[in-house]
Amino acid sequence: MMPPPRVSRAALPAGLLLLAALTVVSLGVGDLWLEPARIWAGLWHHDELAATILWQIRLPRLLVAMLVGAALAASGLVMQAYFRNSLASPGLLGVSSGGAAGAVLAIGAGWVSHSILVLPAAAIVGALLATGAVLILARRGASTERLLLAGVALNALLGAVTNYVLSNFTLSYERNAQILFWLLGGLEDRTWEHATIALPILGAAALLWPLGRPMDLLSLGALEAQSLGVDVRRLRRWLLALATVLTALATAVAGTVGFVGLIVPHVLRLLVGPEHRRLVPLSLIGGAAFVVACDLLGRTAGGLRVGIVTSLVGGPFFLWMLRRQA
Amino acid sequence: MDAATPGVNALDLVGASVPDRLHEVSLALAPGTLVGLVGPNGSGKSTLLQIAAGLLPGGGSVRWGGRPLGEIPMIDRGREAAWVPQEAQFEFGFSVRSVVAQGRYAHGDDEHGVEEILSRLDLMGLANRPVNRLSGGERHRVLLARALATEAPLQLWDEPLAALDVRHALEVLVLAGEIKRDGRTLLLSLHDLRIAHCLDVVIVLHEGRLRAAGPPPAVLTPALLREVFGVRAEIAPGLVLKLP
């Protein structure tokens, strides 16, 4: 049955409230616990210790977590509408791996020392190549089997690329550690520089905002959408570009964080229905909240990286979805 | 609705071609006509409808109301012609009402006439049901309702009746009659030649070529039925079923 309209209307304020609560908890929890009053004092530099912890460590990490979560969830939502398949997501399709492979190559080759823009650029190029490959593989209809198999193949291929860099480049210990970071996906030691790299995610999200309505029509069929007046070719180009850039930027600052793009839109669809005008803003907020929560969980569970937590939650969830679909 | 400028055809196809599927089909449909498209499986009916709807690039030219398709902006096309696909599959659980309301996309989502069309196609009781939980016939009625909600002067329906029960099929034919009365044009593919017999014009496709076109009694002759469909048959005049 359709979710009752009251749930749909309450979802946006509820999501914002949840995100605000998670923000306070996330800023407060750590080696030194800060209660809300002290967070407030620290933010305005009335408490110098708290200020240092917040401004140097916790705020950039929180901001990166939010941006990464929002980007991955929105990217998953877009891919599901594009491929008309609720199992499509940047991780499963190999787009995240493409971004990671690009980033790893850039680190391994030592290009990242030239400019802070090299890393996101390499991630975007890698993700674009992966997206292109998925498009070719899924051109003749995007059945679940075809998409997932294409994803399996791409993930294996791109994994080989990263393994090649790891094993065949003579790398310093530091570069190897950096590469491992990308493979595991994490938010440790995120700085304002990372937050700056991730900031264009907000721009991509803003561009996605008005596409909600045509996405509704596209998600029920490309030809049908076109016959109803949607410029499908243009819409698809935009959606694919935005999904790829969102995934690439998230990957560039946090490595591969899996399953966010799968879980968040799916849960939201169960809560508020399939209308994209609601799902776009809710995915951004819900994705941010989910990754912040997973990071919090990982930090309190003795330093589990966020990519491990999302996968521990997401793996079983995905199997449950497959079972429901079958 | 800017239907029926006198002397201007609702649809003109000239030399419509798709390699291996359709060969140089030309036809012209006058406003206010009900046109049946018949032919054996694989004869190119769906391809022809998709070309006419501007959804399939191919050789030849398409005009709606005298205007070349290329001159009609995408958003306007959603008001000028409506297409009903043969397959009705929905991945996501939009409500029946919201899918029908998608027919108003090119009208700025004004929802005009949506409730009336829902009741005309007997969908009121299903209006809040997710479309991915409907039967095949119900899904087809949703697609027909969405096409009618566009109020487009050119309606292109790909086997709209095949999945419907007798009562709903007859109701759709009544709606077809209203389309004609409004001076609008309906091109629909179908397999039931008895129904084709009741329309204004019938177009016969065979192996991707236009085999015949004209008033049904003149076109659907025993000789043509034998040649195109490979059956010995004669169309008995008159449809026995009547709506209550």
XYZ file of C-alpha atoms in Angstrom:
570
model
C 0.000 0.000 0.000
C 0.944 3.620 -0.414
C 2.447 5.216 2.666
C -0.024 7.553 4.366
C 0.474 11.201 3.368
C 1.130 12.150 6.997
C 4.336 10.058 6.957
C 5.454 11.727 3.727
C 4.900 15.224 5.071
C 6.672 14.502 8.348
C 9.676 12.888 6.647
C 11.565 16.055 5.726
C 11.408 17.780 9.142
C 12.034 14.419 10.834
C 15.099 13.852 8.671
C 16.481 17.298 9.422
C 15.871 16.784 13.129
C 17.637 13.428 13.031
C 20.577 14.959 11.202
C 20.772 17.805 13.731
C 20.726 15.335 16.631
C 23.412 13.210 14.987
C 25.484 16.357 14.438
C 25.441 17.207 18.138
C 26.237 13.635 19.193
C 28.928 13.294 16.538
C 30.640 16.513 17.632
C 30.389 15.491 21.256
C 31.618 11.888 21.138
C 35.329 11.068 21.104
C 38.391 10.718 23.288
C 37.258 13.875 25.004
C 33.501 14.011 25.416
C 31.973 17.415 24.864
C 28.486 18.155 26.154
C 26.310 20.472 23.968
C 27.107 23.576 26.043
C 30.819 22.990 25.599
C 30.369 22.343 21.852
C 28.656 25.720 21.661
C 31.457 27.388 23.612
C 34.060 25.677 21.458
C 32.450 26.733 18.188
C 32.744 30.395 19.287
C 36.277 29.871 20.663
C 35.173 30.533 24.249
C 36.748 27.166 25.177
C 40.084 26.818 23.425
C 40.559 23.047 23.956
C 37.070 22.319 22.687
C 37.602 24.766 19.840
C 40.767 22.992 18.724
C 39.107 19.554 18.836
C 36.032 20.774 16.994
C 37.592 22.999 14.356
C 40.646 20.819 13.682
C 39.170 17.328 13.902
C 35.490 16.780 14.415
C 33.902 19.456 12.230
C 35.805 18.655 9.035
C 35.206 14.954 9.623
C 31.489 15.548 10.193
C 31.199 17.735 7.128
C 32.982 15.194 4.934
C 30.765 12.408 6.330
C 27.628 14.379 5.520
C 28.741 15.321 2.033
C 29.857 11.765 1.242
C 26.594 10.279 2.519
C 24.451 12.789 0.655
C 26.418 12.259 -2.554
C 26.298 8.457 -2.466
C 22.609 8.252 -1.565
C 21.630 10.765 -4.267
C 23.842 8.984 -6.762
C 22.151 5.661 -5.956
C 18.719 7.231 -6.318
C 19.630 8.639 -9.727
C 21.030 5.328 -10.970
C 17.918 3.474 -9.823
C 15.693 5.862 -11.784
C 18.034 5.776 -14.769
C 18.235 1.993 -14.979
C 14.682 1.498 -13.712
C 16.059 -0.929 -11.174
C 16.003 -0.521 -7.414
C 19.155 -2.641 -7.089
C 21.336 -0.254 -9.076
C 23.860 1.716 -7.026
C 27.312 3.245 -7.523
C 29.021 0.479 -5.544
C 27.364 -2.492 -7.199
C 27.753 -1.081 -10.695
C 31.467 -0.486 -10.244
C 31.339 3.318 -10.493
C 32.795 3.667 -6.986
C 35.541 1.202 -7.894
C 36.247 3.259 -10.997
C 36.653 6.352 -8.866
C 38.875 4.458 -6.415
C 41.002 3.001 -9.207
C 41.499 6.489 -10.628
C 42.460 7.840 -7.207
C 44.814 4.929 -6.496
C 46.542 5.329 -9.848
C 47.009 9.039 -9.173
C 48.487 8.336 -5.731
C 50.646 5.477 -6.965
C 52.063 7.546 -9.797
C 52.753 10.400 -7.412
C 50.586 12.899 -9.306
C 48.660 13.932 -6.203
C 51.545 16.009 -4.894
C 51.137 18.483 -7.770
C 47.743 19.887 -6.786
C 44.825 19.084 -4.517
C 42.659 18.946 -7.632
C 44.484 15.939 -9.066
C 42.877 13.429 -6.737
C 39.240 14.379 -7.376
C 39.964 14.779 -11.092
C 41.479 11.286 -11.266
C 38.515 9.884 -9.338
C 36.083 11.578 -11.717
C 37.896 10.233 -14.778
C 37.934 6.711 -13.303
C 34.267 6.882 -12.375
C 33.330 8.234 -15.819
C 35.149 5.368 -17.524
C 33.345 2.874 -15.297
C 29.993 4.548 -16.017
C 30.706 4.350 -19.731
C 31.448 0.659 -19.433
C 28.218 0.008 -17.504
C 26.266 1.897 -20.154
C 27.691 -0.223 -22.939
C 27.112 -3.454 -21.029
C 23.566 -2.543 -20.060
C 22.533 -0.970 -23.356
C 20.208 -3.768 -24.366
C 17.892 -3.452 -21.422
C 18.973 -3.205 -17.842
C 17.647 -6.365 -16.254
C 18.793 -6.995 -12.698
C 20.934 -9.917 -13.839
C 22.666 -7.919 -16.553
C 23.372 -4.946 -14.331
C 24.680 -6.990 -11.433
C 26.848 -9.156 -13.674
C 28.222 -6.075 -15.384
C 28.990 -4.731 -11.915
C 30.718 -7.960 -10.860
C 32.893 -7.892 -13.972
C 33.763 -4.208 -13.612
C 34.493 -4.462 -9.907
C 36.845 -7.387 -10.605
C 38.571 -5.549 -13.442
C 39.024 -2.342 -11.467
C 40.144 -4.330 -8.434
C 42.857 -5.786 -10.651
C 43.947 -2.267 -11.599
C 44.304 -1.229 -7.959
C 46.065 -4.482 -7.078
C 48.442 -3.923 -9.970
C 49.314 -0.466 -8.664
C 49.829 -1.867 -5.168
C 52.042 -4.750 -6.235
C 53.959 -3.415 -9.231
C 54.673 0.205 -8.429
C 57.645 0.643 -6.148
C 55.873 2.591 -3.524
C 56.877 4.322 -0.367
C 55.278 3.124 2.836
C 53.319 6.350 2.969
C 51.813 5.943 -0.499
C 50.877 2.362 0.232
C 49.082 3.449 3.375
C 47.247 6.129 1.397
C 46.126 3.536 -1.149
C 44.929 1.142 1.527
C 42.902 4.008 2.900
C 41.027 4.279 -0.378
C 40.404 0.613 -0.571
C 38.897 0.481 2.906
C 36.954 3.707 2.817
C 37.230 5.881 5.899
C 36.858 9.287 7.435
C 39.959 9.289 9.655
C 42.055 12.465 9.706
C 39.775 14.310 7.313
C 40.795 17.956 7.021
C 39.221 21.127 5.673
C 41.053 20.374 2.459
C 38.980 17.209 2.038
C 35.831 19.103 2.888
C 36.740 21.659 0.219
C 37.253 18.939 -2.380
C 33.841 17.508 -1.479
C 32.084 20.871 -1.502
C 31.026 20.722 -5.205
C 28.726 17.897 -4.060
C 26.390 20.661 -2.902
C 26.416 22.146 -6.389
C 25.627 18.790 -8.001
C 22.832 18.259 -5.477
C 21.375 21.663 -6.352
C 21.413 20.755 -10.053
C 19.639 17.492 -9.248
C 16.886 19.205 -7.282
C 14.647 20.295 -10.205
C 15.024 16.953 -12.015
C 12.801 15.098 -9.540
C 9.620 15.310 -11.602
C 11.076 14.152 -14.938
C 12.880 11.387 -12.991
C 9.444 10.065 -11.966
C 8.499 9.648 -15.607
C 11.885 8.227 -16.607
C 11.752 5.638 -13.825
C 8.661 4.131 -15.481
C 10.205 3.884 -18.942
C 12.357 5.990 -21.241
C 10.076 5.820 -24.302
C 7.008 6.485 -22.192
C 8.696 9.505 -20.606
C 9.674 10.827 -24.025
C 6.143 10.426 -25.357
C 4.884 12.482 -22.409
C 7.165 15.396 -23.268
C 10.403 14.675 -21.367
C 13.601 15.407 -23.288
C 14.929 11.982 -22.354
C 18.326 12.210 -24.010
C 19.133 15.463 -22.271
C 17.761 14.269 -18.952
C 19.730 11.028 -19.096
C 22.971 12.851 -19.911
C 22.480 15.154 -16.946
C 21.546 12.376 -14.570
C 24.488 10.232 -15.528
C 26.924 13.122 -15.291
C 25.591 14.141 -11.879
C 25.555 10.581 -10.511
C 29.112 10.021 -11.694
C 30.458 13.285 -10.322
C 28.684 12.747 -6.999
C 30.149 9.263 -6.637
C 33.611 10.356 -7.759
C 33.802 13.272 -5.321
C 32.615 11.092 -2.460
C 35.183 8.458 -3.387
C 37.936 11.055 -3.726
C 37.554 12.183 -0.113
C 36.501 8.982 1.656
C 37.475 6.031 -0.516
C 34.927 3.356 -1.380
C 32.064 3.494 1.088
C 29.632 0.802 -0.004
C 25.863 0.269 0.088
C 24.831 3.848 1.012
C 23.342 4.419 -2.435
C 21.436 1.180 -2.176
C 20.062 1.303 1.361
C 19.074 4.937 1.778
C 16.846 5.361 -1.302
C 15.270 1.957 -0.699
C 14.313 2.668 2.910
C 13.045 6.126 1.949
C 10.908 4.662 -0.836
C 9.318 2.323 1.702
C 8.649 5.300 3.982
C 7.397 7.987 1.594
C 6.743 6.290 -1.747
C 8.519 6.563 -5.102
C 7.997 10.258 -5.978
C 11.394 11.755 -6.745
C 10.480 15.295 -5.809
C 10.402 13.977 -2.242
C 13.149 11.406 -2.640
C 15.840 13.783 -3.934
C 15.966 16.055 -0.848
C 15.289 13.154 1.490
C 18.098 11.056 0.005
C 20.540 13.913 0.483
C 19.534 14.322 4.122
C 19.075 10.597 4.781
C 22.405 9.716 3.179
C 24.183 12.328 5.286
C 22.490 11.030 8.437
C 23.256 7.388 7.579
C 26.984 7.924 7.018
C 27.310 10.160 10.095
C 25.543 7.448 12.137
C 27.747 4.677 10.694
C 30.864 6.732 11.410
C 29.666 7.328 14.954
C 29.012 3.613 15.369
C 32.447 2.752 14.028
C 34.183 5.280 16.247
C 32.450 4.070 19.399
C 32.984 0.416 18.425
C 36.736 0.808 18.754
C 37.677 2.556 15.541
C 35.936 0.591 12.792
C 36.272 2.475 9.506
C 33.036 3.821 8.097
C 33.318 1.720 4.915
C 33.439 -1.417 7.036
C 30.382 -0.359 9.030
C 28.276 0.504 5.953
C 29.213 -2.828 4.408
C 28.411 -4.745 7.598
C 24.975 -3.120 7.609
C 24.538 -3.080 3.837
C 25.566 -6.609 2.897
C 22.768 -8.357 4.806
C 20.357 -5.623 3.751
C 21.159 -6.220 0.084
C 20.646 -9.979 0.464
C 17.286 -9.263 2.085
C 16.334 -7.045 -0.883
C 17.331 -9.742 -3.373
C 15.194 -12.261 -1.477
C 12.219 -9.910 -1.526
C 12.606 -9.310 -5.252
C 12.865 -12.990 -6.141
C -6.112 21.055 -28.041
C -5.639 22.385 -31.520
C -7.182 19.442 -33.312
C -8.690 19.425 -36.733
C -7.483 22.332 -38.804
C -9.456 21.577 -41.976
C -7.418 20.075 -44.764
C -4.442 19.277 -42.531
C -3.741 15.671 -41.704
C -3.388 14.586 -38.090
C -0.492 12.335 -39.058
C 1.632 12.076 -42.179
C 4.267 9.416 -42.615
C 6.413 9.493 -45.728
C 8.788 6.628 -46.456
C 9.075 5.498 -42.831
C 11.821 2.880 -42.654
C 13.774 0.939 -40.054
C 16.302 -1.593 -41.365
C 14.904 -5.151 -41.284
C 11.680 -4.039 -39.628
C 9.856 -1.490 -41.741
C 10.219 -0.605 -45.413
C 9.109 2.708 -46.923
C 5.703 2.998 -45.297
C 3.736 6.123 -46.190
C 0.321 7.023 -44.875
C -1.854 10.001 -44.045
C -4.534 10.099 -41.382
C -7.288 12.695 -41.489
C -8.476 14.302 -38.255
C -11.414 12.626 -36.571
C -10.737 9.124 -37.809
C -10.406 5.779 -36.072
C -7.689 3.780 -37.739
C -6.873 0.143 -37.110
C -3.402 -1.248 -37.747
C -3.426 -4.985 -38.395
C -0.931 -7.579 -39.512
C 0.602 -10.850 -38.362
C 3.112 -10.985 -35.491
C 6.347 -9.326 -36.492
C 4.817 -7.376 -39.361
C 6.053 -4.036 -37.968
C 2.978 -2.650 -36.183
C 4.799 -1.625 -32.984
C 7.702 -0.196 -34.996
C 5.314 1.876 -37.091
C 3.543 3.205 -34.009
C 6.841 4.135 -32.370
C 7.984 5.987 -35.476
C 4.641 7.775 -35.676
C 5.043 8.737 -32.004
C 8.511 10.144 -32.690
C 10.146 7.615 -30.387
C 12.189 5.655 -32.885
C 14.644 7.359 -35.182
C 14.427 6.023 -38.698
C 14.348 6.929 -42.343
C 11.507 9.000 -43.728
C 9.560 11.901 -42.324
C 6.843 12.326 -39.721
C 4.403 15.224 -39.503
C 1.827 15.917 -36.836
C -0.925 18.306 -37.888
C 1.201 19.268 -40.866
C 4.258 20.186 -38.783
C 7.478 18.229 -39.224
C 8.326 16.453 -35.986
C 11.762 18.059 -35.829
C 10.135 21.485 -35.472
C 8.066 20.473 -32.449
C 9.867 21.004 -29.137
C 10.037 17.951 -26.843
C 7.720 19.356 -24.206
C 5.064 20.242 -26.825
C 5.147 16.701 -28.168
C 3.676 15.536 -24.862
C 0.554 17.577 -25.662
C 0.382 16.781 -29.374
C 0.505 12.975 -29.372
C 0.090 10.185 -26.842
C 1.545 6.702 -27.138
C 0.492 3.556 -25.301
C 3.149 0.824 -25.264
C 2.311 -2.809 -25.769
C 4.159 -3.838 -22.612
C 2.993 -2.479 -19.286
C 5.729 -3.011 -16.707
C 6.368 -0.781 -13.720
C 9.434 -1.152 -11.506
C 8.387 1.353 -8.875
C 5.197 1.526 -6.853
C 3.715 4.843 -7.953
C 0.003 5.107 -7.238
C -2.394 4.596 -10.133
C -3.548 8.199 -9.739
C -0.018 9.601 -9.913
C 0.826 7.577 -13.049
C -2.326 8.814 -14.788
C -1.441 12.358 -13.677
C 1.895 11.980 -15.508
C -0.193 12.510 -18.646
C -0.391 16.147 -17.547
C 3.410 16.590 -17.430
C 3.519 18.646 -20.611
C 0.635 20.758 -19.294
C 2.667 21.814 -16.240
C 1.284 18.998 -14.055
C -2.085 20.713 -13.714
C -3.965 17.441 -12.930
C -6.799 18.605 -15.200
C -9.317 15.869 -15.999
C -7.393 13.152 -14.146
C -10.242 12.198 -11.808
C -12.732 11.964 -14.660
C -10.458 9.716 -16.696
C -9.841 7.494 -13.672
C -13.566 6.923 -13.347
C -14.068 6.469 -17.103
C -11.546 3.631 -17.116
C -12.961 2.075 -13.959
C -9.792 2.901 -12.000
C -11.341 4.886 -9.121
C -11.250 1.907 -6.798
C -7.589 1.338 -7.639
C -6.517 5.007 -7.616
C -4.314 4.681 -4.535
C -2.917 1.231 -5.334
C 0.756 0.937 -6.378
C 0.957 0.213 -10.105
C 3.445 -2.618 -9.611
C 0.768 -4.594 -7.737
C -1.829 -4.610 -10.517
C -2.883 -7.317 -12.952
C -1.821 -7.068 -16.600
C -5.195 -5.758 -17.766
C -5.328 -3.208 -14.967
C -1.856 -1.954 -15.864
C -2.927 -1.492 -19.483
C -5.942 0.514 -18.387
C -3.607 2.762 -16.381
C -1.488 3.394 -19.490
C -4.586 4.143 -21.573
C -5.817 6.538 -18.903
C -2.441 8.297 -18.887
C -2.552 8.676 -22.674
C -6.098 10.062 -22.524
C -5.102 12.469 -19.741
C -2.733 14.188 -22.193
C -5.800 15.232 -24.260
C -3.513 14.895 -27.272
C -5.214 15.205 -30.671
C -3.226 12.214 -31.963
C -3.518 8.966 -29.996
C -1.258 6.030 -30.863
C -2.107 2.816 -29.017
C -0.178 -0.426 -29.352
C -2.560 -3.349 -28.829
C -4.634 -1.586 -26.195
C -7.331 -4.267 -26.152
C -5.285 -7.469 -26.047
C -5.021 -7.621 -22.244
C -8.517 -6.351 -21.429
C -11.632 -8.307 -20.527
C -14.731 -7.902 -22.689
C -16.366 -5.183 -20.619
C -13.270 -3.011 -20.354
C -12.453 -3.542 -24.027
C -15.907 -2.297 -24.976
C -15.516 0.717 -22.695
C -12.249 1.560 -24.411
C -14.027 1.367 -27.764
C -16.664 3.771 -26.475
C -13.840 6.131 -25.494
C -12.402 5.688 -28.979
C -15.757 6.860 -30.349
C -15.528 9.973 -28.191
C -12.026 10.686 -29.471
C -13.433 10.643 -33.000
C -16.350 12.887 -32.026
C -13.859 15.423 -30.612
C -12.247 15.555 -34.056
C -9.194 13.741 -32.757
C -7.424 10.801 -34.360
C -6.713 7.333 -33.020
C -4.335 4.846 -34.579
C -4.405 1.531 -32.765
C -2.883 -1.824 -33.524
C -5.035 -4.852 -32.896
C -5.480 -8.505 -33.735
C -9.257 -8.781 -33.585
C -10.294 -8.220 -37.193
C -13.977 -8.029 -36.218
C -13.186 -4.890 -34.235
C -10.983 -3.576 -37.045
C -14.019 -3.987 -39.257
C -15.938 -1.393 -37.203
C -13.292 1.344 -37.574
C -13.111 4.064 -40.238
C -9.889 2.916 -41.849
C -7.803 -0.215 -41.606
C -4.117 -0.417 -42.452
C -2.604 -3.820 -43.197
C 1.104 -4.390 -42.632
C 2.852 -7.480 -43.918
C 6.554 -8.197 -43.471
C 7.320 -4.565 -42.747
C 5.499 -3.241 -45.810
C 2.203 -1.452 -46.243
C 0.009 -4.073 -47.881
C -3.324 -2.254 -48.015
C -5.158 0.711 -46.508
C -8.718 1.958 -46.746
C -12.266 1.322 -45.545
C -12.371 -2.086 -43.802
C -14.958 -3.781 -46.070
C -12.844 -2.928 -49.102
C -9.563 -3.950 -47.507
C -10.308 -7.028 -45.413
C -11.259 -9.275 -48.282
C -10.984 -13.074 -48.114
C -8.170 -12.893 -50.675
C -6.126 -10.501 -48.549
C -6.769 -12.453 -45.362
C -5.510 -15.582 -47.062
C -2.437 -13.878 -48.433
C -1.408 -11.877 -45.350
C -2.594 -14.021 -42.482
C -2.607 -17.386 -44.217
C -6.188 -18.142 -43.165
C -9.335 -18.908 -45.074
C -11.827 -16.535 -43.508
C -14.472 -13.983 -44.107
C -15.427 -11.152 -41.759
C -19.031 -11.510 -40.672
C -20.485 -8.005 -40.373
C -21.683 -6.652 -37.050
C -20.351 -6.900 -33.528
C -22.796 -8.790 -31.357
C -21.739 -7.410 -27.979
C -23.383 -4.198 -26.813
C -22.699 -2.106 -23.727
C -25.566 -2.144 -21.202
